[in-house]
Amino acid sequence: MIIGLTGENCSGKGTIAEYLVKKGFVYYSLSDAIRDELKKDKKELNRDNLIEKGNELRKKHGPSVLAKKITEKLSNDRNYVIDSIRNTHEAKELMELKQFTLVYVTAPAELRFERMKQRGRENDPKDYIEFLRLEEAERKNKDDKKQNIEETVKLAVKTIVNEDDFAKLHDDVDHLLAEVSGEFKVSRPSWDEYFMSIAQVVATRSNCMKRKVAAVIIKDKRIISTGYNGTPRGVRNCNEGGCARCNNFTESGKNLADCVCSHGEENAIVQASYHGIAIKESTLYSTYSPCLLCTKMIINAGIREVIYNADYPLAEQSFELLRNAGIVVRKHK
């Protein structure tokens, strides 16, 4: 989640940023890049110099330069709050980020002026007329490389009006997060997707020359056994010539009795038995639907559900037997 903040002076952007930092968000301000440049130039960090240097950077490197400097610092494993977005190009650059939400934070001008007086910065306007003059200078510019808050706030998709106490502001932010996290919630795989994808990885361990198949057995949403197809334990691997039928690429469905490879479902069941693990009432995920031999083992092992990814040839008899045994069979889509 990336929350971008835009709005007028003393509207409460900094307060919101501080609140989000307490919730684990990482804070960045587009002004940080300007401050770094002023420090290099050994200039005072005041509002006039910040505005002047910001406009200079935009003119020299493009109107979205400050946003680009920030995006280089972001990673996919954190939540961020980004302050001081005052230019439409900056906003649009950040809006390219998938999980970015631009929030307009505002408050009545009189209230914002009172807040400015309370913070007591040396270079802040001392009277309301001067305050309004500063507001107007930052509000709109024909030069797209300068600050243009009026046009920037039009791009915001959420608004927070900060004219009450901290409790109300924090409550508004909490509601905002609930809305945003719903819109930009990181998608999680379903249990079927999760376990089937694991089965597909297990299949890569197969040494069979003809087809790589694997199965995982699940109980209480925990993997209790895995198996992939290949020659029996201690026998030369199929891909090393261990199975003549597979190495001759015999036509599918023929000479099955000559195949010495164990199937993925068979190995998953046998491995559980080998290690003394009960699989009664479990669920089996397989990259292919089970053959007749594996079907009989599934039934007698007490497995209650079979989810498969692709159809195995000659599977109709297996499906009928599973249904007759009261086992749930589903194809993963």
PDB file of N, CA and C in Angstrom, residues 4-42:
ATOM      1  N   GLY A   4      -0.204   8.494  -0.986  1.00  0.00           N
ATOM      2  CA  GLY A   4       0.375   9.784  -1.350  1.00  0.00           C
ATOM      3  C   GLY A   4      -0.469  10.903  -0.771  1.00  0.00           C
ATOM      4  N   LEU A   5       0.172  11.938  -0.234  1.00  0.00           N
ATOM      5  CA  LEU A   5      -0.540  13.038   0.406  1.00  0.00           C
ATOM      6  C   LEU A   5      -0.297  14.336  -0.347  1.00  0.00           C
ATOM      7  N   THR A   6      -1.373  15.024  -0.670  1.00  0.00           N
ATOM      8  CA  THR A   6      -1.293  16.344  -1.281  1.00  0.00           C
ATOM      9  C   THR A   6      -2.289  17.252  -0.586  1.00  0.00           C
ATOM     10  N   GLY A   7      -2.068  18.549  -0.688  1.00  0.00           N
ATOM     11  CA  GLY A   7      -2.981  19.495  -0.046  1.00  0.00           C
ATOM     12  C   GLY A   7      -2.275  20.778   0.335  1.00  0.00           C
ATOM     13  N   GLU A   8      -3.037  21.692   0.925  1.00  0.00           N
ATOM     14  CA  GLU A   8      -2.509  23.006   1.262  1.00  0.00           C
ATOM     15  C   GLU A   8      -1.629  22.951   2.514  1.00  0.00           C
ATOM     16  N   ASN A   9      -0.962  24.075   2.789  1.00  0.00           N
ATOM     17  CA  ASN A   9      -0.120  24.189   3.977  1.00  0.00           C
ATOM     18  C   ASN A   9      -0.945  24.010   5.250  1.00  0.00           C
ATOM     19  N   CYS A  10      -0.384  23.270   6.204  1.00  0.00           N
ATOM     20  CA  CYS A  10      -0.992  23.065   7.528  1.00  0.00           C
ATOM     21  C   CYS A  10      -2.372  22.417   7.465  1.00  0.00           C
ATOM     22  N   SER A  11      -2.592  21.628   6.430  1.00  0.00           N
ATOM     23  CA  SER A  11      -3.874  20.920   6.339  1.00  0.00           C
ATOM     24  C   SER A  11      -3.871  19.647   7.180  1.00  0.00           C
ATOM     25  N   GLY A  12      -2.687  19.170   7.564  1.00  0.00           N
ATOM     26  CA  GLY A  12      -2.597  17.962   8.393  1.00  0.00           C
ATOM     27  C   GLY A  12      -1.880  16.807   7.724  1.00  0.00           C
ATOM     28  N   LYS A  13      -1.222  17.057   6.609  1.00  0.00           N
ATOM     29  CA  LYS A  13      -0.517  15.980   5.902  1.00  0.00           C
ATOM     30  C   LYS A  13       0.569  15.371   6.785  1.00  0.00           C
ATOM     31  N   GLY A  14       1.333  16.220   7.447  1.00  0.00           N
ATOM     32  CA  GLY A  14       2.398  15.723   8.315  1.00  0.00           C
ATOM     33  C   GLY A  14       1.870  14.900   9.471  1.00  0.00           C
ATOM     34  N   THR A  15       0.733  15.332  10.032  1.00  0.00           N
ATOM     35  CA  THR A  15       0.134  14.598  11.149  1.00  0.00           C
ATOM     36  C   THR A  15      -0.328  13.219  10.699  1.00  0.00           C
ATOM     37  N   ILE A  16      -0.910  13.160   9.511  1.00  0.00           N
ATOM     38  CA  ILE A  16      -1.344  11.868   8.970  1.00  0.00           C
ATOM     39  C   ILE A  16      -0.140  10.978   8.712  1.00  0.00           C
ATOM     40  N   ALA A  17       0.918  11.561   8.168  1.00  0.00           N
ATOM     41  CA  ALA A  17       2.126  10.786   7.893  1.00  0.00           C
ATOM     42  C   ALA A  17       2.691  10.200   9.184  1.00  0.00           C
ATOM     43  N   GLU A  18       2.726  11.000  10.245  1.00  0.00           N
ATOM     44  CA  GLU A  18       3.232  10.515  11.536  1.00  0.00           C
ATOM     45  C   GLU A  18       2.377   9.363  12.053  1.00  0.00           C
ATOM     46  N   TYR A  19       1.069   9.470  11.885  1.00  0.00           N
ATOM     47  CA  TYR A  19       0.157   8.420  12.342  1.00  0.00           C
ATOM     48  C   TYR A  19       0.383   7.126  11.560  1.00  0.00           C
ATOM     49  N   LEU A  20       0.624   7.246  10.258  1.00  0.00           N
ATOM     50  CA  LEU A  20       0.859   6.067   9.431  1.00  0.00           C
ATOM     51  C   LEU A  20       2.213   5.430   9.751  1.00  0.00           C
ATOM     52  N   VAL A  21       3.194   6.247  10.065  1.00  0.00           N
ATOM     53  CA  VAL A  21       4.502   5.711  10.452  1.00  0.00           C
ATOM     54  C   VAL A  21       4.361   4.846  11.703  1.00  0.00           C
ATOM     55  N   LYS A  22       3.510   5.269  12.642  1.00  0.00           N
ATOM     56  CA  LYS A  22       3.262   4.469  13.841  1.00  0.00           C
ATOM     57  C   LYS A  22       2.622   3.127  13.500  1.00  0.00           C
ATOM     58  N   LYS A  23       1.957   3.089  12.361  1.00  0.00           N
ATOM     59  CA  LYS A  23       1.326   1.848  11.918  1.00  0.00           C
ATOM     60  C   LYS A  23       2.257   1.012  11.039  1.00  0.00           C
ATOM     61  N   GLY A  24       3.526   1.401  10.956  1.00  0.00           N
ATOM     62  CA  GLY A  24       4.500   0.603  10.220  1.00  0.00           C
ATOM     63  C   GLY A  24       4.802   1.079   8.820  1.00  0.00           C
ATOM     64  N   PHE A  25       4.196   2.203   8.391  1.00  0.00           N
ATOM     65  CA  PHE A  25       4.483   2.732   7.064  1.00  0.00           C
ATOM     66  C   PHE A  25       5.869   3.378   7.060  1.00  0.00           C
ATOM     67  N   VAL A  26       6.527   3.316   5.928  1.00  0.00           N
ATOM     68  CA  VAL A  26       7.807   4.005   5.728  1.00  0.00           C
ATOM     69  C   VAL A  26       7.514   5.366   5.110  1.00  0.00           C
ATOM     70  N   TYR A  27       8.112   6.406   5.672  1.00  0.00           N
ATOM     71  CA  TYR A  27       7.802   7.775   5.254  1.00  0.00           C
ATOM     72  C   TYR A  27       8.838   8.316   4.275  1.00  0.00           C
ATOM     73  N   TYR A  28       8.338   8.929   3.197  1.00  0.00           N
ATOM     74  CA  TYR A  28       9.179   9.696   2.286  1.00  0.00           C
ATOM     75  C   TYR A  28       8.469  11.006   1.960  1.00  0.00           C
ATOM     76  N   SER A  29       9.251  12.022   1.729  1.00  0.00           N
ATOM     77  CA  SER A  29       8.715  13.302   1.280  1.00  0.00           C
ATOM     78  C   SER A  29       9.431  13.693  -0.004  1.00  0.00           C
ATOM     79  N   LEU A  30       8.676  14.200  -0.976  1.00  0.00           N
ATOM     80  CA  LEU A  30       9.322  14.661  -2.203  1.00  0.00           C
ATOM     81  C   LEU A  30      10.274  15.816  -1.909  1.00  0.00           C
ATOM     82  N   SER A  31      10.027  16.499  -0.803  1.00  0.00           N
ATOM     83  CA  SER A  31      10.913  17.602  -0.421  1.00  0.00           C
ATOM     84  C   SER A  31      12.283  17.112   0.035  1.00  0.00           C
ATOM     85  N   ASP A  32      12.408  15.824   0.374  1.00  0.00           N
ATOM     86  CA  ASP A  32      13.696  15.307   0.836  1.00  0.00           C
ATOM     87  C   ASP A  32      14.775  15.495  -0.223  1.00  0.00           C
ATOM     88  N   ALA A  33      14.393  15.253  -1.476  1.00  0.00           N
ATOM     89  CA  ALA A  33      15.367  15.412  -2.558  1.00  0.00           C
ATOM     90  C   ALA A  33      15.809  16.864  -2.685  1.00  0.00           C
ATOM     91  N   ILE A  34      14.860  17.777  -2.458  1.00  0.00           N
ATOM     92  CA  ILE A  34      15.197  19.206  -2.528  1.00  0.00           C
ATOM     93  C   ILE A  34      16.119  19.582  -1.369  1.00  0.00           C
ATOM     94  N   ARG A  35      15.812  19.083  -0.184  1.00  0.00           N
ATOM     95  CA  ARG A  35      16.648  19.370   0.989  1.00  0.00           C
ATOM     96  C   ARG A  35      18.078  18.873   0.782  1.00  0.00           C
ATOM     97  N   ASP A  36      18.208  17.701   0.167  1.00  0.00           N
ATOM     98  CA  ASP A  36      19.531  17.162  -0.107  1.00  0.00           C
ATOM     99  C   ASP A  36      20.328  18.099  -1.013  1.00  0.00           C
ATOM    100  N   GLU A  37      19.631  18.656  -2.014  1.00  0.00           N
ATOM    101  CA  GLU A  37      20.312  19.566  -2.938  1.00  0.00           C
ATOM    102  C   GLU A  37      20.704  20.871  -2.250  1.00  0.00           C
ATOM    103  N   LEU A  38      19.819  21.359  -1.369  1.00  0.00           N
ATOM    104  CA  LEU A  38      20.140  22.590  -0.651  1.00  0.00           C
ATOM    105  C   LEU A  38      21.334  22.393   0.278  1.00  0.00           C
ATOM    106  N   LYS A  39      21.405  21.214   0.877  1.00  0.00           N
ATOM    107  CA  LYS A  39      22.545  20.924   1.746  1.00  0.00           C
ATOM    108  C   LYS A  39      23.839  20.903   0.944  1.00  0.00           C
ATOM    109  N   LYS A  40      23.775  20.343  -0.264  1.00  0.00           N
ATOM    110  CA  LYS A  40      24.958  20.342  -1.130  1.00  0.00           C
ATOM    111  C   LYS A  40      25.385  21.767  -1.478  1.00  0.00           C
ATOM    112  N   ASP A  41      24.366  22.620  -1.711  1.00  0.00           N
ATOM    113  CA  ASP A  41      24.646  24.021  -2.062  1.00  0.00           C
ATOM    114  C   ASP A  41      24.943  24.884  -0.832  1.00  0.00           C
ATOM    115  N   LYS A  42      24.825  24.271   0.359  1.00  0.00           N
ATOM    116  CA  LYS A  42      25.046  24.969   1.628  1.00  0.00           C
ATOM    117  C   LYS A  42      24.119  26.184   1.770  1.00  0.00           C
TER     118      LYS A  42
END
